[in-house]
mmCIF file of C-alpha atoms in Angstrom:
data_model
loop_
_atom_site.group_PDB
_atom_site.id
_atom_site.type_symbol
_atom_site.label_atom_id
_atom_site.label_comp_id
_atom_site.label_asym_id
_atom_site.label_seq_id
_atom_site.Cartn_x
_atom_site.Cartn_y
_atom_site.Cartn_z
ATOM 1 C CA MET A 236 20.903 -16.679 -10.953
ATOM 2 C CA THR A 237 17.238 -16.867 -11.953
ATOM 3 C CA ASP A 238 14.828 -14.653 -10.056
ATOM 4 C CA ARG A 239 12.148 -16.992 -8.711
ATOM 5 C CA THR A 240 10.166 -14.219 -7.019
ATOM 6 C CA PRO A 241 6.529 -14.712 -8.052
ATOM 7 C CA PRO A 242 4.820 -11.765 -9.757
ATOM 8 C CA ALA A 243 3.077 -9.453 -7.320
ATOM 9 C CA PRO A 244 -0.225 -7.670 -7.891
ATOM 10 C CA SER A 245 -0.209 -3.921 -8.357
ATOM 11 C CA LEU A 246 -1.944 -1.568 -5.945
ATOM 12 C CA ALA A 247 -4.252 -0.543 -8.797
ATOM 13 C CA GLN A 248 -5.391 -4.152 -9.194
ATOM 14 C CA LEU A 249 -5.978 -4.539 -5.464
ATOM 15 C CA ARG A 250 -7.888 -1.255 -5.332
ATOM 16 C CA ALA A 251 -10.069 -2.407 -8.218
ATOM 17 C CA LEU A 252 -10.965 -5.624 -6.392
ATOM 18 C CA ILE A 253 -11.830 -3.714 -3.219
ATOM 19 C CA ALA A 254 -13.885 -1.124 -5.116
ATOM 20 C CA VAL A 255 -16.011 -3.693 -6.958
ATOM 21 C CA ALA A 256 -16.514 -5.871 -3.868
ATOM 22 C CA ASP A 257 -17.581 -2.887 -1.752
ATOM 23 C CA ALA A 258 -19.865 -1.393 -4.404
ATOM 24 C CA GLY A 259 -21.434 -4.714 -5.392
ATOM 25 C CA GLY A 260 -20.797 -4.332 -9.111
ATOM 26 C CA PHE A 261 -18.404 -3.028 -11.751
ATOM 27 C CA GLY A 262 -20.753 -0.300 -12.955
ATOM 28 C CA GLU A 263 -21.462 0.897 -9.437
ATOM 29 C CA ALA A 264 -17.759 0.956 -8.552
ATOM 30 C CA ALA A 265 -16.878 2.797 -11.756
ATOM 31 C CA ALA A 266 -19.471 5.490 -11.047
ATOM 32 C CA GLU A 267 -18.389 5.834 -7.422
ATOM 33 C CA HIS A 268 -14.677 6.180 -8.179
ATOM 34 C CA GLY A 269 -14.911 8.098 -11.455
ATOM 35 C CA VAL A 270 -13.196 5.526 -13.660
ATOM 36 C CA SER A 271 -14.358 3.462 -16.615
ATOM 37 C CA GLN A 272 -15.921 0.064 -16.088
ATOM 38 C CA SER A 273 -13.466 -1.440 -18.576
ATOM 39 C CA THR A 274 -10.538 -0.177 -16.468
ATOM 40 C CA LEU A 275 -11.857 -1.987 -13.414
ATOM 41 C CA SER A 276 -12.681 -5.139 -15.378
ATOM 42 C CA GLU A 277 -9.187 -5.288 -16.858
ATOM 43 C CA ALA A 278 -7.513 -4.754 -13.461
ATOM 44 C CA VAL A 279 -9.580 -7.465 -11.783
ATOM 45 C CA ALA A 280 -9.021 -9.866 -14.682
ATOM 46 C CA LYS A 281 -5.234 -9.450 -14.400
ATOM 47 C CA LEU A 282 -5.431 -9.984 -10.646
ATOM 48 C CA GLU A 283 -7.461 -13.162 -11.142
ATOM 49 C CA THR A 284 -4.866 -14.377 -13.659
ATOM 50 C CA LEU A 285 -2.135 -13.860 -11.070
ATOM 51 C CA ALA A 286 -4.239 -15.628 -8.428
ATOM 52 C CA GLY A 287 -5.058 -18.483 -10.779
ATOM 53 C CA ARG A 288 -8.765 -18.460 -9.890
ATOM 54 C CA PRO A 289 -11.863 -16.238 -9.940
ATOM 55 C CA LEU A 290 -12.076 -13.687 -7.144
ATOM 56 C CA LEU A 291 -15.492 -12.220 -8.008
ATOM 57 C CA ARG A 292 -18.695 -13.723 -9.346
ATOM 58 C CA ARG A 293 -21.855 -12.156 -10.701
ATOM 59 C CA THR A 294 -25.158 -13.022 -9.016
ATOM 60 C CA PRO A 295 -28.721 -11.725 -9.490
ATOM 61 C CA GLY A 296 -28.124 -9.516 -6.455
ATOM 62 C CA GLY A 297 -24.823 -8.085 -7.717
ATOM 63 C CA THR A 298 -21.138 -8.941 -7.937
ATOM 64 C CA VAL A 299 -19.809 -10.705 -4.830
ATOM 65 C CA PRO A 300 -16.441 -12.185 -3.826
ATOM 66 C CA THR A 301 -15.806 -15.889 -4.247
ATOM 67 C CA ASP A 302 -14.368 -17.787 -1.287
ATOM 68 C CA ALA A 303 -10.907 -17.072 -2.662
ATOM 69 C CA GLY A 304 -11.900 -13.448 -3.146
ATOM 70 C CA LEU A 305 -12.982 -13.133 0.467
ATOM 71 C CA ARG A 306 -9.628 -14.473 1.619
ATOM 72 C CA THR A 307 -7.855 -12.084 -0.733
ATOM 73 C CA LEU A 308 -9.833 -8.991 0.245
ATOM 74 C CA GLY A 309 -8.488 -8.740 3.780
ATOM 75 C CA HIS A 310 -4.903 -8.827 2.540
ATOM 76 C CA ALA A 311 -5.734 -6.460 -0.319
ATOM 77 C CA ARG A 312 -7.141 -3.882 2.116
ATOM 78 C CA ALA A 313 -4.102 -4.236 4.356
ATOM 79 C CA ALA A 314 -1.688 -3.841 1.429
ATOM 80 C CA VAL A 315 -3.418 -0.746 0.062
ATOM 81 C CA GLN A 316 -3.645 0.756 3.540
ATOM 82 C CA ALA A 317 0.009 0.018 4.272
ATOM 83 C CA ALA A 318 1.097 1.766 1.084
ATOM 84 C CA THR A 319 -0.865 4.868 2.059
ATOM 85 C CA ASP A 320 0.365 4.694 5.653
ATOM 86 C CA ALA A 321 3.990 4.675 4.491
ATOM 87 C CA LEU A 322 3.508 8.235 3.249
ATOM 88 C CA LEU A 323 1.298 9.310 6.143
ATOM 89 C CA ALA A 324 3.980 8.176 8.595
ATOM 90 C CA ALA A 325 6.473 10.551 6.985
ATOM 91 C CA GLN A 326 4.311 13.591 7.683
ATOM 92 C CA ASP A 327 5.028 15.983 10.527
ATOM 93 C CA GLU A 328 2.110 17.614 12.327
ATOM 94 C CA ASP A 329 4.101 20.802 12.868
ATOM 95 C CA GLY A 330 4.914 20.912 9.181
ATOM 96 C CA GLY A 331 1.288 20.623 8.146
ATOM 97 C CA LEU A 332 -0.766 17.511 7.435
ATOM 98 C CA SER A 333 -2.527 16.508 4.225
ATOM 99 C CA GLY A 334 -4.600 13.602 3.043
ATOM 100 C CA ALA A 335 -8.006 12.091 3.653
ATOM 101 C CA LEU A 336 -9.480 10.840 6.899
ATOM 102 C CA ARG A 337 -12.581 8.650 7.272
ATOM 103 C CA VAL A 338 -14.351 8.715 10.628
ATOM 104 C CA ALA A 339 -17.369 6.589 11.570
ATOM 105 C CA SER A 340 -19.692 7.342 14.457
ATOM 106 C CA MET A 341 -23.120 6.589 15.799
ATOM 107 C CA ARG A 342 -25.449 9.455 14.879
ATOM 108 C CA SER A 343 -25.872 10.815 18.405
ATOM 109 C CA ALA A 344 -22.125 11.191 18.956
ATOM 110 C CA ALA A 345 -21.666 12.602 15.458
ATOM 111 C CA THR A 346 -24.301 15.230 16.206
ATOM 112 C CA HIS A 347 -23.165 16.338 19.641
ATOM 113 C CA LEU A 348 -19.474 15.398 20.006
ATOM 114 C CA LEU A 349 -17.682 15.683 16.688
ATOM 115 C CA PRO A 350 -18.650 19.034 15.076
ATOM 116 C CA LEU A 351 -16.532 21.120 17.476
ATOM 117 C CA ALA A 352 -13.552 18.799 16.967
ATOM 118 C CA LEU A 353 -14.037 18.852 13.189
ATOM 119 C CA ALA A 354 -14.079 22.657 13.150
ATOM 120 C CA ALA A 355 -10.907 22.920 15.239
ATOM 121 C CA PHE A 356 -9.135 20.254 13.186
ATOM 122 C CA ARG A 357 -10.092 21.827 9.857
ATOM 123 C CA SER A 358 -8.876 25.235 11.028
ATOM 124 C CA ARG A 359 -5.456 23.810 11.927
ATOM 125 C CA HIS A 360 -5.134 21.320 9.052
ATOM 126 C CA PRO A 361 -7.007 22.749 6.041
ATOM 127 C CA ARG A 362 -5.326 20.327 3.603
ATOM 128 C CA VAL A 363 -6.930 17.299 5.248
ATOM 129 C CA SER A 364 -10.365 16.232 4.049
ATOM 130 C CA VAL A 365 -12.478 14.512 6.699
ATOM 131 C CA THR A 366 -15.430 12.314 5.741
ATOM 132 C CA LEU A 367 -17.886 11.519 8.528
ATOM 133 C CA LEU A 368 -19.760 8.226 8.051
ATOM 134 C CA ASP A 369 -22.737 6.646 9.793
ATOM 135 C CA ALA A 370 -21.340 3.671 11.719
ATOM 136 C CA GLU A 371 -24.542 1.637 11.544
ATOM 137 C CA SER A 372 -24.731 1.807 7.749
ATOM 138 C CA HIS A 373 -21.148 0.471 7.604
ATOM 139 C CA GLY A 374 -21.838 -2.561 9.782
ATOM 140 C CA GLY A 375 -20.703 -0.895 13.003
ATOM 141 C CA GLY A 376 -17.765 1.336 13.847
ATOM 142 C CA ALA A 377 -15.432 -1.352 15.193
ATOM 143 C CA PRO A 378 -15.793 -3.695 12.166
ATOM 144 C CA ALA A 379 -15.290 -0.722 9.847
ATOM 145 C CA VAL A 380 -12.008 0.123 11.604
ATOM 146 C CA ARG A 381 -10.819 -3.489 11.507
ATOM 147 C CA SER A 382 -11.564 -3.833 7.785
ATOM 148 C CA GLY A 383 -9.870 -0.552 6.910
ATOM 149 C CA ARG A 384 -13.041 1.043 5.550
ATOM 150 C CA VAL A 385 -12.563 3.861 8.072
ATOM 151 C CA ASP A 386 -9.553 5.218 9.952
ATOM 152 C CA LEU A 387 -11.242 6.054 13.254
ATOM 153 C CA ALA A 388 -14.608 5.408 14.848
ATOM 154 C CA VAL A 389 -16.533 6.491 17.923
ATOM 155 C CA ILE A 390 -17.619 3.188 19.456
ATOM 156 C CA VAL A 391 -18.816 1.612 22.683
ATOM 157 C CA ALA A 392 -15.456 0.756 24.232
ATOM 158 C CA ASP A 393 -16.231 -2.616 25.787
ATOM 159 C CA GLU A 394 -17.266 -4.035 22.408
ATOM 160 C CA ALA A 395 -13.763 -3.814 20.878
ATOM 161 C CA PRO A 396 -10.923 -4.564 23.311
ATOM 162 C CA ASP A 397 -8.652 -5.464 20.385
ATOM 163 C CA LEU A 398 -8.549 -1.883 19.080
ATOM 164 C CA ARG A 399 -6.525 1.086 20.334
ATOM 165 C CA LEU A 400 -9.052 3.022 22.399
ATOM 166 C CA HIS A 401 -8.983 6.643 23.533
ATOM 167 C CA PRO A 402 -11.680 6.858 26.231
ATOM 168 C CA LEU A 403 -14.369 9.535 26.026
ATOM 169 C CA PRO A 404 -16.670 10.512 28.909
ATOM 170 C CA PRO A 405 -19.426 7.920 29.406
ATOM 171 C CA ASP A 406 -22.912 8.490 28.029
ATOM 172 C CA GLU A 407 -25.545 7.960 30.750
ATOM 173 C CA TYR A 408 -28.830 6.181 30.013
ATOM 174 C CA LEU A 409 -31.970 7.965 31.155
ATOM 175 C CA PHE A 410 -35.581 6.962 31.693
ATOM 176 C CA VAL A 411 -37.929 8.908 29.408
ATOM 177 C CA ALA A 412 -41.662 9.383 29.930
ATOM 178 C CA PRO A 413 -44.393 11.977 29.300
ATOM 179 C CA ALA A 414 -43.809 15.140 31.345
ATOM 180 C CA SER A 415 -47.169 14.576 33.048
ATOM 181 C CA ARG A 416 -45.522 11.747 34.984
ATOM 182 C CA GLY A 417 -43.586 14.238 37.079
ATOM 183 C CA THR A 418 -40.002 14.107 38.268
ATOM 184 C CA HIS A 419 -40.214 11.758 41.254
ATOM 185 C CA PRO A 420 -37.557 8.978 41.265
ATOM 186 C CA VAL A 421 -37.863 6.090 38.832
ATOM 187 C CA THR A 422 -38.412 2.595 40.279
ATOM 188 C CA LEU A 423 -37.820 -0.858 38.863
ATOM 189 C CA ASP A 424 -41.518 -1.620 39.383
ATOM 190 C CA GLU A 425 -42.373 1.276 37.085
ATOM 191 C CA LEU A 426 -40.085 -0.103 34.394
ATOM 192 C CA ALA A 427 -41.569 -3.583 34.800
ATOM 193 C CA ALA A 428 -45.135 -2.312 34.527
ATOM 194 C CA GLY A 429 -44.634 0.087 31.633
ATOM 195 C CA SER A 430 -45.021 -0.452 27.901
ATOM 196 C CA LEU A 431 -41.385 -0.275 26.841
ATOM 197 C CA ILE A 432 -40.305 1.137 23.485
ATOM 198 C CA PHE A 433 -36.720 0.243 22.573
ATOM 199 C CA SER A 434 -34.399 0.385 19.580
ATOM 200 C CA PRO A 435 -34.124 -2.713 17.313
ATOM 201 C CA THR A 436 -33.094 -5.995 18.920
ATOM 202 C CA HIS A 437 -29.729 -6.096 17.112
ATOM 203 C CA ASP A 438 -28.828 -2.665 18.470
ATOM 204 C CA SER A 439 -26.114 -2.440 21.144
ATOM 205 C CA CYS A 440 -28.307 -0.108 23.212
ATOM 206 C CA ASP A 441 -31.119 -2.655 23.282
ATOM 207 C CA ARG A 442 -28.726 -5.378 24.435
ATOM 208 C CA ARG A 443 -27.245 -3.177 27.167
ATOM 209 C CA ILE A 444 -30.624 -2.082 28.530
ATOM 210 C CA ARG A 445 -32.013 -5.627 28.455
ATOM 211 C CA SER A 446 -29.014 -6.918 30.396
ATOM 212 C CA TYR A 447 -29.445 -4.134 32.953
ATOM 213 C CA LEU A 448 -33.129 -4.877 33.493
ATOM 214 C CA THR A 449 -32.788 -8.666 33.457
ATOM 215 C CA ALA A 450 -30.039 -8.504 36.096
ATOM 216 C CA ARG A 451 -32.479 -6.642 38.337
ATOM 217 C CA GLY A 452 -35.336 -9.082 37.880
ATOM 218 C CA VAL A 453 -37.391 -6.921 35.521
ATOM 219 C CA LEU A 454 -39.407 -9.130 33.159
ATOM 220 C CA LEU A 455 -39.695 -7.673 29.668
ATOM 221 C CA ALA A 456 -43.264 -8.679 28.918
ATOM 222 C CA SER A 457 -44.250 -5.794 26.644
ATOM 223 C CA VAL A 458 -41.563 -4.365 24.361
ATOM 224 C CA THR A 459 -42.013 -2.563 21.037
ATOM 225 C CA HIS A 460 -38.946 -2.106 18.818
ATOM 226 C CA ILE A 461 -38.635 0.996 16.640
ATOM 227 C CA GLU A 462 -35.755 1.925 14.325
ATOM 228 C CA GLN A 463 -35.635 5.723 14.666
ATOM 229 C CA ASP A 464 -34.968 7.486 17.975
ATOM 230 C CA SER A 465 -37.195 10.399 16.942
ATOM 231 C CA VAL A 466 -40.142 8.044 16.385
ATOM 232 C CA ILE A 467 -39.601 6.430 19.796
ATOM 233 C CA LEU A 468 -39.629 9.830 21.502
ATOM 234 C CA SER A 469 -42.723 10.910 19.590
ATOM 235 C CA MET A 470 -44.556 7.735 20.668
ATOM 236 C CA VAL A 471 -43.543 8.328 24.299
ATOM 237 C CA GLY A 472 -44.741 11.914 24.035
ATOM 238 C CA HIS A 473 -48.165 10.665 22.903
ATOM 239 C CA GLY A 474 -48.466 8.359 25.893
ATOM 240 C CA LEU A 475 -47.801 5.118 24.012
ATOM 241 C CA GLY A 476 -45.099 3.917 26.374
ATOM 242 C CA ILE A 477 -41.813 4.730 28.075
ATOM 243 C CA THR A 478 -38.206 4.260 26.989
ATOM 244 C CA VAL A 479 -34.583 4.249 28.137
ATOM 245 C CA MET A 480 -32.028 6.047 25.973
ATOM 246 C CA PRO A 481 -28.466 7.379 26.146
ATOM 247 C CA THR A 482 -28.323 11.085 26.915
ATOM 248 C CA LEU A 483 -26.710 11.965 23.601
ATOM 249 C CA ALA A 484 -29.595 10.350 21.705
ATOM 250 C CA LEU A 485 -32.078 12.516 23.620
ATOM 251 C CA LEU A 486 -30.596 15.932 22.941
ATOM 252 C CA PRO A 487 -32.365 18.215 22.580
ATOM 253 C CA LEU A 488 -35.135 16.661 24.677
ATOM 254 C CA PRO A 489 -38.456 17.261 22.866
ATOM 255 C CA PRO A 490 -41.147 19.280 24.656
ATOM 256 C CA GLY A 491 -43.618 17.255 26.692
ATOM 257 C CA LEU A 492 -41.062 14.689 27.888
ATOM 258 C CA VAL A 493 -39.116 14.188 31.096
ATOM 259 C CA ALA A 494 -35.730 12.421 31.303
ATOM 260 C CA LEU A 495 -34.662 11.028 34.679
ATOM 261 C CA PRO A 496 -31.870 8.850 36.128
ATOM 262 C CA LEU A 497 -32.458 5.117 36.335
ATOM 263 C CA PRO A 498 -32.727 3.467 39.800
ATOM 264 C CA ASP A 499 -29.116 2.319 39.394
ATOM 265 C CA PRO A 500 -26.792 4.224 37.032
ATOM 266 C CA LEU A 501 -26.224 2.783 33.566
ATOM 267 C CA SER A 502 -23.939 4.251 30.921
ATOM 268 C CA ARG A 503 -22.170 3.267 27.733
ATOM 269 C CA PRO A 504 -18.387 3.793 27.745
ATOM 270 C CA LEU A 505 -17.545 5.672 24.571
ATOM 271 C CA ALA A 506 -14.113 5.712 22.950
ATOM 272 C CA LEU A 507 -12.387 6.803 19.767
ATOM 273 C CA ALA A 508 -10.975 3.641 18.200
ATOM 274 C CA ALA A 509 -8.192 2.918 15.720
ATOM 275 C CA LEU A 510 -6.150 -0.074 14.670
ATOM 276 C CA PRO A 511 -3.238 -0.359 17.138
ATOM 277 C CA HIS A 512 -0.531 -0.145 14.475
ATOM 278 C CA ARG A 513 -2.154 2.937 12.882
ATOM 279 C CA ALA A 514 -3.027 4.930 16.002
ATOM 280 C CA THR A 515 0.337 6.729 16.067
ATOM 281 C CA LEU A 516 0.194 7.984 12.477
ATOM 282 C CA PRO A 517 0.472 11.809 12.646
ATOM 283 C CA LEU A 518 -2.838 12.305 10.846
ATOM 284 C CA LEU A 519 -4.784 10.005 13.173
ATOM 285 C CA ARG A 520 -2.963 11.265 16.236
ATOM 286 C CA ALA A 521 -3.786 14.887 15.378
ATOM 287 C CA PHE A 522 -7.484 14.184 14.874
ATOM 288 C CA THR A 523 -7.636 12.132 18.059
ATOM 289 C CA GLY A 524 -6.089 15.036 19.932
ATOM 290 C CA ALA A 525 -8.681 17.419 18.516
ATOM 291 C CA VAL A 526 -11.530 15.152 19.639
ATOM 292 C CA LEU A 527 -10.130 14.655 23.141
ATOM 293 C CA ALA A 528 -9.548 18.395 23.536
ATOM 294 C CA SER A 529 -13.064 19.274 22.391
ATOM 295 C CA VAL A 530 -14.842 16.810 24.664
ATOM 296 C CA ALA A 531 -12.735 17.704 27.694
ATOM 297 C CA GLY A 532 -14.711 20.902 28.173
ATOM 298 C CA SER A 533 -17.971 19.739 26.631
ATOM 299 C CA ALA A 534 -21.031 20.703 28.643
ATOM 300 C CA VAL A 535 -22.964 17.990 26.792
ATOM 301 C CA LEU A 536 -20.623 15.234 27.903
ATOM 302 C CA ASN A 537 -20.324 16.586 31.410
ATOM 303 C CA ARG A 538 -24.087 16.223 31.683
ATOM 304 C CA ALA A 539 -24.001 12.838 29.950
ATOM 305 C CA GLY A 540 -21.343 11.472 32.265
#
């Protein structure tokens, strides 16, 4: 009987495609992964031969996937991840874990929530390397989890109901103004009359705050958008406006500022997210446990929630 099974690509070929697509070029991918450019070129060429069409194309801005390449990439990531997961699934936490873990987070959570968990996890599992990545620079934590670029991410829970979510205490939004304002309660009229300084319009915080204010009839007539939280706080400290920020983004509160509750509470529901079929892998489960244990007694999160 003749074997009619079509030839399958190797994991090395799939990894080469992913590396070049993510890096935006063969040279960049070779430098990032410590291999020769010719090795990557040969692997991608063999994969394109198997596919019967080009998967990458060179442009003035770099090497990008073709339409066929884009369709292939999702399956390539899943195949490479599944091969790795087959070995990760065989591990036993009590017997010691090893491997690499990629975790994405917004900067505020990475600063105030994850270091304690990372220290505890590293002490218990020294053979696991953990890389902490900025979620915003990877297109957001939830998309990075879905694409397989990261294993876990701290995200705003209501933005990714399709992922396996482990809830974290909510992060309360606070009104921030110069300390000379005093500590009397904040009113909606004050928010309507003030010069508001918010994060960029594409930011999830900006969308959440705008929805909160719009629902309460506050017209956003004067809003300035600034990229960096530290710049926003500095501008508020110099009397250039007022802002609303999550508690974690404010810590430590700079001198000369006051942070107060909003007229009606507003918070962002944080969660540690993973792909549903990967959440039970011993490596991911162990790190998730370390995060949940560390935040359970966190004074920062108790204040934020």
